[in-house]
Coordinates of C-alpha atoms and ligand atoms in Angstrom, one line a residue:
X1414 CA -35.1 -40.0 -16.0
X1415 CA -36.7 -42.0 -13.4
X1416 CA -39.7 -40.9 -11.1
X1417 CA -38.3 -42.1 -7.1
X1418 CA -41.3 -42.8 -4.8
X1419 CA -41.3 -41.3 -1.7
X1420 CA -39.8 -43.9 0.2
X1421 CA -37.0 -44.2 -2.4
X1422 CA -36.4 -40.5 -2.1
X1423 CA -35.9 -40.7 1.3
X1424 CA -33.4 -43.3 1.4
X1425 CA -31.2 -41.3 -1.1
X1426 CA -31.5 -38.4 1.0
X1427 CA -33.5 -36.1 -1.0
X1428 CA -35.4 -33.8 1.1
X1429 CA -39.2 -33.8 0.5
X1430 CA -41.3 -30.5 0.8
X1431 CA -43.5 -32.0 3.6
X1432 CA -44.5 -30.3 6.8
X1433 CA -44.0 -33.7 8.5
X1434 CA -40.3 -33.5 7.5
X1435 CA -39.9 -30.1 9.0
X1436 CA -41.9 -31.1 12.1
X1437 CA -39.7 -33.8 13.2
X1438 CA -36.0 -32.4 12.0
X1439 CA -34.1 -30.2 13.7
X1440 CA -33.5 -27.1 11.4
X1441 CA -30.4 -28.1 10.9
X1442 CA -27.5 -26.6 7.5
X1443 CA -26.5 -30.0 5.7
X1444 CA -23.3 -28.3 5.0
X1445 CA -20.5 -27.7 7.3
X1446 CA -19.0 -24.8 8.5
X1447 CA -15.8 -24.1 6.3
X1448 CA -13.7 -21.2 8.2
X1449 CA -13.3 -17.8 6.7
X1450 CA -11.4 -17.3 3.6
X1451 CA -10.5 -15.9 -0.5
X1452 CA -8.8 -17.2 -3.1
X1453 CA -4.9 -16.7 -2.9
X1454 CA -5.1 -14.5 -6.1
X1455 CA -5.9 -11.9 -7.8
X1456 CA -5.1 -10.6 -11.7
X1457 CA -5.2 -7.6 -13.7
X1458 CA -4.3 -6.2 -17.1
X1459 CA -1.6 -3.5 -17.0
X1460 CA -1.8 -2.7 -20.9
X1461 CA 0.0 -5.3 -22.4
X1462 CA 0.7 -7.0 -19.2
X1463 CA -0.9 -9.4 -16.9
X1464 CA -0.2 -8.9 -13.0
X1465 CA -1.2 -11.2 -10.6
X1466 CA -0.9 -10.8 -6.7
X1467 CA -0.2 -14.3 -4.8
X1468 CA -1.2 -14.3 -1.1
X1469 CA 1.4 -17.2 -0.1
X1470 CA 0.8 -16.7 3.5
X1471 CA -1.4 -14.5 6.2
X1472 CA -0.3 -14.6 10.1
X1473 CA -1.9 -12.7 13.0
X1474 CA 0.4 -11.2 15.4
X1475 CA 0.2 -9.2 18.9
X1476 CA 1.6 -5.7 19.7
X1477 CA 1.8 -4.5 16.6
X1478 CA 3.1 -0.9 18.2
X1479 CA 6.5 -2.9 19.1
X1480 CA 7.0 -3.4 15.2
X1481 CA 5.0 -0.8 13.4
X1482 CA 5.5 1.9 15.8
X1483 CA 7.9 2.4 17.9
X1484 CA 8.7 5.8 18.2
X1485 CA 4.7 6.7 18.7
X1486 CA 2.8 7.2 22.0
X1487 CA 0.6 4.6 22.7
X1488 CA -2.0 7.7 22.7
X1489 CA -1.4 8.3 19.1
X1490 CA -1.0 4.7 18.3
X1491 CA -4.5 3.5 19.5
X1492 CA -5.9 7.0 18.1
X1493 CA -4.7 6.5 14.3
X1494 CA -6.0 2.7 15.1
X1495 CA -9.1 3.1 16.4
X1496 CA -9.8 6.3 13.5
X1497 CA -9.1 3.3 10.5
X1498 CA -11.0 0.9 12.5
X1499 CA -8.3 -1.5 13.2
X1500 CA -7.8 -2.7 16.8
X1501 CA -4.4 -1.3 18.4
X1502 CA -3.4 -4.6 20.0
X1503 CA -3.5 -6.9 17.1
X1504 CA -2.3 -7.4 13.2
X1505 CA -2.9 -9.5 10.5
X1506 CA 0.6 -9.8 8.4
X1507 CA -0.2 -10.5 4.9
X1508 CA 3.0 -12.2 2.0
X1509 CA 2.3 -11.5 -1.4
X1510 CA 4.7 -11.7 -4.6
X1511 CA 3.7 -10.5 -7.6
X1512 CA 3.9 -12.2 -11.0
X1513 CA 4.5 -10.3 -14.3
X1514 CA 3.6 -12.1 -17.7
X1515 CA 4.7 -9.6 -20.2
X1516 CA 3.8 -11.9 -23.1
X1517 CA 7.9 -12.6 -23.9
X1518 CA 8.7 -13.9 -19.9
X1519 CA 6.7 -14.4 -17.0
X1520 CA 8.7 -12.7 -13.7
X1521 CA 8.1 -13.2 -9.9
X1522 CA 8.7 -10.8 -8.2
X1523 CA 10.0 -12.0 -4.2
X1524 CA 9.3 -15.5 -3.4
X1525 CA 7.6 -15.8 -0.3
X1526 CA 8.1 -17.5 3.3
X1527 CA 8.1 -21.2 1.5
X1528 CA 7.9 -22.9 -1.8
X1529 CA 5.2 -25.1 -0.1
X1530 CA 3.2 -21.7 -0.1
X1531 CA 4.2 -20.0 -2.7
X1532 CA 3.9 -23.5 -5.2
X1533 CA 0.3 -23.3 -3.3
X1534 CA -1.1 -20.0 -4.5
X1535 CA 0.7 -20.2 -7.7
X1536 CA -1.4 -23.6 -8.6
X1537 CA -4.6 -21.7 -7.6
X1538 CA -3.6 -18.8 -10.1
X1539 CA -3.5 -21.6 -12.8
X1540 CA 0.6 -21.4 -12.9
X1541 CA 3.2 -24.0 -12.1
X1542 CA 7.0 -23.2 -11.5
X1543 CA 8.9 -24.4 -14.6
X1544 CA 6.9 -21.1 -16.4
X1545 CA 8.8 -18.8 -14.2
X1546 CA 11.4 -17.4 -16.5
X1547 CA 13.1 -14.5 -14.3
X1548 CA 12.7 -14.6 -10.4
X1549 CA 13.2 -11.2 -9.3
X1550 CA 14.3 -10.3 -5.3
X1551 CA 13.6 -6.5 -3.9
X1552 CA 15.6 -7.7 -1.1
X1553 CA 17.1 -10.6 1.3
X1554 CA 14.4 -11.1 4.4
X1555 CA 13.9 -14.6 5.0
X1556 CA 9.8 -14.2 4.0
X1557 CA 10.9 -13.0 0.3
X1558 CA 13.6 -15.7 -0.4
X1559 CA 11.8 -18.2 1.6
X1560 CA 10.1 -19.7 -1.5
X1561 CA 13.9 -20.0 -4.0
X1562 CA 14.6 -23.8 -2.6
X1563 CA 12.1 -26.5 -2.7
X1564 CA 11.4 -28.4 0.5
X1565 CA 14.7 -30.1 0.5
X1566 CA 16.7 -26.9 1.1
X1567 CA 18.7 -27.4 -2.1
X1568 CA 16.4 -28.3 -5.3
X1569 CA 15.2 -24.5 -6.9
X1570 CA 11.9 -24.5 -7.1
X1571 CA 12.2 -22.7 -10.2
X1572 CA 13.9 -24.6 -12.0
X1573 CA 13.9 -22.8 -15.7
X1574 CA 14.5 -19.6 -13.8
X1575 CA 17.3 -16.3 -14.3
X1576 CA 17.2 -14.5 -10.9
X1577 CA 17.5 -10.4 -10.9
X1578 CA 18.7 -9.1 -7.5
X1579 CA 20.1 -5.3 -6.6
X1580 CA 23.9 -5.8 -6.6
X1581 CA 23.8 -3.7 -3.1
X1582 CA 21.9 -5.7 -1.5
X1583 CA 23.6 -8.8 -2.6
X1584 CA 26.5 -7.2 -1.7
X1585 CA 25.4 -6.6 1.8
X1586 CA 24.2 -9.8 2.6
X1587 CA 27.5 -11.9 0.7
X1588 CA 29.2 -10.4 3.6
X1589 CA 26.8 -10.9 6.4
X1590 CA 26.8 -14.4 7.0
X1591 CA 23.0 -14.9 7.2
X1592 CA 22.0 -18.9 7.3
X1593 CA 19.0 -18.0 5.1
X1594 CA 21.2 -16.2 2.1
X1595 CA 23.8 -18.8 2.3
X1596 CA 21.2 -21.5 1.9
X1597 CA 18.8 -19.8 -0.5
X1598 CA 20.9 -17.4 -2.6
X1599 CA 24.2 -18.2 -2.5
X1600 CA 23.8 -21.7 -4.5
X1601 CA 22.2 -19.7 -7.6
X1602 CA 24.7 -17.1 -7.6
X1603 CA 25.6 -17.8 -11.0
X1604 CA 22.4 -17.4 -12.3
X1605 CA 21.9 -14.3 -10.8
X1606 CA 21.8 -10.7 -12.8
X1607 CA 22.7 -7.3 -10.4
X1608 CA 21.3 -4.2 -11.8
X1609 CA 21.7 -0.8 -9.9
X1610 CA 19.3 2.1 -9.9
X1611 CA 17.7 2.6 -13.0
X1612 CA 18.5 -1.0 -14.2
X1613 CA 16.4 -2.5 -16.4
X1614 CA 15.8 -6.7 -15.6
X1615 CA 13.8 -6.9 -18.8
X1616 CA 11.9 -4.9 -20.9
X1617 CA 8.8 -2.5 -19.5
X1618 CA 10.2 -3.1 -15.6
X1619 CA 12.6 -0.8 -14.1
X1620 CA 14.7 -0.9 -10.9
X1621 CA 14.8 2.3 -8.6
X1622 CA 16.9 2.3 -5.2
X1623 CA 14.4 2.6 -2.4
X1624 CA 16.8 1.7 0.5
X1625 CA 16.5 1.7 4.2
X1626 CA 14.2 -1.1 5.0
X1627 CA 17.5 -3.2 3.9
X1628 CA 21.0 -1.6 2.4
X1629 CA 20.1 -2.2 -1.0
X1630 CA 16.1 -2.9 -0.8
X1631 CA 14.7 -1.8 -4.7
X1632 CA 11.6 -1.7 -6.0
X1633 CA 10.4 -1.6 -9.6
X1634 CA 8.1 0.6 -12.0
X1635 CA 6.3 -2.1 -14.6
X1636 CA 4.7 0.1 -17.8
X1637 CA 3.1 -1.5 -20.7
X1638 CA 1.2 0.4 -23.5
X1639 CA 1.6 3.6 -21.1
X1640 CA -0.2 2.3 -18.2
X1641 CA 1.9 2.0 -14.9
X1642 CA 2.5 0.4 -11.6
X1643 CA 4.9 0.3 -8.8
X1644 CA 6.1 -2.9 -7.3
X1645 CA 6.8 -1.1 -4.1
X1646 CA 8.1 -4.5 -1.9
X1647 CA 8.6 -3.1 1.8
X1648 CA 8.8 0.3 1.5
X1649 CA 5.8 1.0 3.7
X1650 CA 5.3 -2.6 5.8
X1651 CA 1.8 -1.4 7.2
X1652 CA -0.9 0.7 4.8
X1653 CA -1.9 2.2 8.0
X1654 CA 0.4 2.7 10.4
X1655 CA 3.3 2.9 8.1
X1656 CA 1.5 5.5 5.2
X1657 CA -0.4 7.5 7.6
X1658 CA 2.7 8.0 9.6
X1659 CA 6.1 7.4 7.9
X1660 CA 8.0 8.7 10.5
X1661 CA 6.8 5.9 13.0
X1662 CA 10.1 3.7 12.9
X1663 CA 9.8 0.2 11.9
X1664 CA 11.4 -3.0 13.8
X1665 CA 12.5 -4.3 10.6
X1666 CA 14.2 -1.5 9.0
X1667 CA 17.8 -2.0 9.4
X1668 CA 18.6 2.1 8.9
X1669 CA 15.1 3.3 10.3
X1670 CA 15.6 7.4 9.1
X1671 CA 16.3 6.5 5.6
X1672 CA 13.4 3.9 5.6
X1673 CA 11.0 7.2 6.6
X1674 CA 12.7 9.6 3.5
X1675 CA 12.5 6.6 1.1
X1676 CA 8.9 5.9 1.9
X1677 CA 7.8 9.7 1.9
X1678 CA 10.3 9.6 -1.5
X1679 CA 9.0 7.1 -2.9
X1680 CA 4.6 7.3 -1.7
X1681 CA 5.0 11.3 -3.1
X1682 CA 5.9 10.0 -6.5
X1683 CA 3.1 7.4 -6.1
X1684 CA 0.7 9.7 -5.0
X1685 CA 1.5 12.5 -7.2
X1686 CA 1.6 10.4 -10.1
X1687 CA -2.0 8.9 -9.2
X1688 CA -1.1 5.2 -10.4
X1689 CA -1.4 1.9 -8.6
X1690 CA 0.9 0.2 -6.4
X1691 CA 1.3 -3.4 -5.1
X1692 CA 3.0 -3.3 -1.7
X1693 CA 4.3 -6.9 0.0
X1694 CA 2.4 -6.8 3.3
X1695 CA -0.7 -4.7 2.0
X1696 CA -3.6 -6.4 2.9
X1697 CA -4.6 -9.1 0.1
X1698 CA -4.9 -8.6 -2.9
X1699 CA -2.5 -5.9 -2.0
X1700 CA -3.1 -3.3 -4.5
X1701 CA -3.8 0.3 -3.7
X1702 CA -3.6 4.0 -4.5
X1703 CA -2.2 6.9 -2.3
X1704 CA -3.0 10.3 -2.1
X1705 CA -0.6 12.9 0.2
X1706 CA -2.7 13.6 3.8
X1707 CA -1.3 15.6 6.3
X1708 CA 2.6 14.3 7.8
X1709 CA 1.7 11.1 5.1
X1710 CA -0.6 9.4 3.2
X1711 CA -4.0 7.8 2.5
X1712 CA -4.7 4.5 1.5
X1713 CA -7.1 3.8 -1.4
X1714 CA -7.5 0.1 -1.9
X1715 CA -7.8 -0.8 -5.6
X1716 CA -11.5 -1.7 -6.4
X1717 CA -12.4 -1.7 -10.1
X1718 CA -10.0 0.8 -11.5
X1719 CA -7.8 -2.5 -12.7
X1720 CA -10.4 -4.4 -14.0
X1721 CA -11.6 -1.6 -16.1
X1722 CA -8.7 -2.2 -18.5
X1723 CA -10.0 -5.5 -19.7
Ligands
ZN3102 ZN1 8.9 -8.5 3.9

């Protein structure tokens, strides 16, 4: 090691404890202000399992009663707001797929708004795309399917990848002609497996209808070793607005009454089973509890209860 005399010191930058230096600096941070932020995941042993949530994209948006609440009065609105400390005016929309290793396959579940995203938080969870083995879709919105094509429109992203899709919902959209299905779906329809209610895409994950938000929308129950968790996908779209009040019609549920009786279906189960769910536009890391409250339900974000399984 070698001893630096002051002068030396101070041409390499190293600050000196001297009152002189302090005297005649501004009090100034050497390092630069970064912007707020988290890493884009977060992961968890389900028994067996690993599960980790991938935020592949967070946008802020205005008048959030306009999608989230649209059969409320602005009274109630800004009360239920204003009682969970969340402004009435504005929302943060938050994209996360969920990834499955089961030890045999590793399965994504949704794909998010871009493989540019998606390929993003992915790398930061220590996870590239040729690992994917089974590419499960809860439904056909553009911000699930975004991430099946790379940025050419017509190389998967996935490329090693079976896809496992809800033959309703396939169904629906085949017929529909949506630009985003034709250009994202439609291409790997002969890789694709349709399961039904109750279907089974592989081992410890089962499909259950949940429709409403879209004709065939499903989500799926993952067990390993006798733990569970829901993969509930966008059954509830807000874990205020939309849990607290079920009934409050949503802009993107295409059949808005059976969206309400699958989400009060489908958060009583939840809620009276007591295990953990991962919802698609919960905040980030998006994984919660609920427990029934009055016309709906209350949200209990996860803290350690995951990490206490090892
Ligand atoms: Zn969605």
């Amino acid at each position: 090691m070698t001893t630096l005399s002051r002068r030396q010191a101070l041409a390499a930058g190293i600050a000196m404890p001297l009152a002189a230096s302090f005297l005649t600096r501004p009090a100034l941070a050497n390092a630069p202000l970064q912007g707020s932020g988290f890493a884009p995941w977060n992961r968890f042993k389900l028994g067996g399992f690993e599960v980790t949530t991938l935020l592949v994209g967070t946008r802020a948006g205005d008048k959030p009663q306009e999608t989230f609440g649209m059969n409320a009065t602005p009274e109630d609105f800004a009360a239920i707001s204003a009682a969970n400390f969340i402004p009435a005016d504005l929302t943060q929309n938050f994209f996360t797929p969920t990834l499955v290793n089961t030890g045999a396959e590793l399965v994504l579940f949704d794909t998010g708004l871009s493989a540019e995203g998606t390929l993003a938080a992915l790398t930061a969870a220590g996870i590239t795309a040729d690992q994917v083995d089974v590419v499960v879709l809860t439904h056909m919105h553009g911000d699930h399917i975004g991430g099946l094509m790379g940025a050419d429109g017509v190389t998967p992203t996935f490329a090693n990848a079976r896809y496992v899709t809800g033959s309703v919902e396939h169904n629906n959209w085949s017929t529909a002609a949506n630009e985003g299905f034709d250009r994202s779906v439609k291409p790997l329809n002969d890789k694709i497996t349709f399961i039904d209610d109750g279907g089974s895409p592989l081992s410890g994950i089962t499909a259950m209808a949940a429709a409403g938000h879209t004709p065939g929308h499903m989500i799926y129950m993952v067990e390993s070793e006798g733990q569970r968790l829901a993969i509930t996908a966008d059954t509830a779209n807000h874990y205020v607005w939309s849990l607290q009040r079920p009934d409050w019609e949503v802009r993107f549920d295409a059949d808005k009454a059976a969206a309400a009786a699958t989400r009060k279906q489908v958060f009583g189960m939840i809620a009276a089973d007591r295990i953990p769910f991962i919802g698609y536009h919960m905040p980030f890391p998006g994984v919660g509890f609920v427990e029934a409250q009055g016309e709906g339900f209350r949200y209990v974000p996860a803290s350690y209860q995951l990490m206490l399984n090892g």
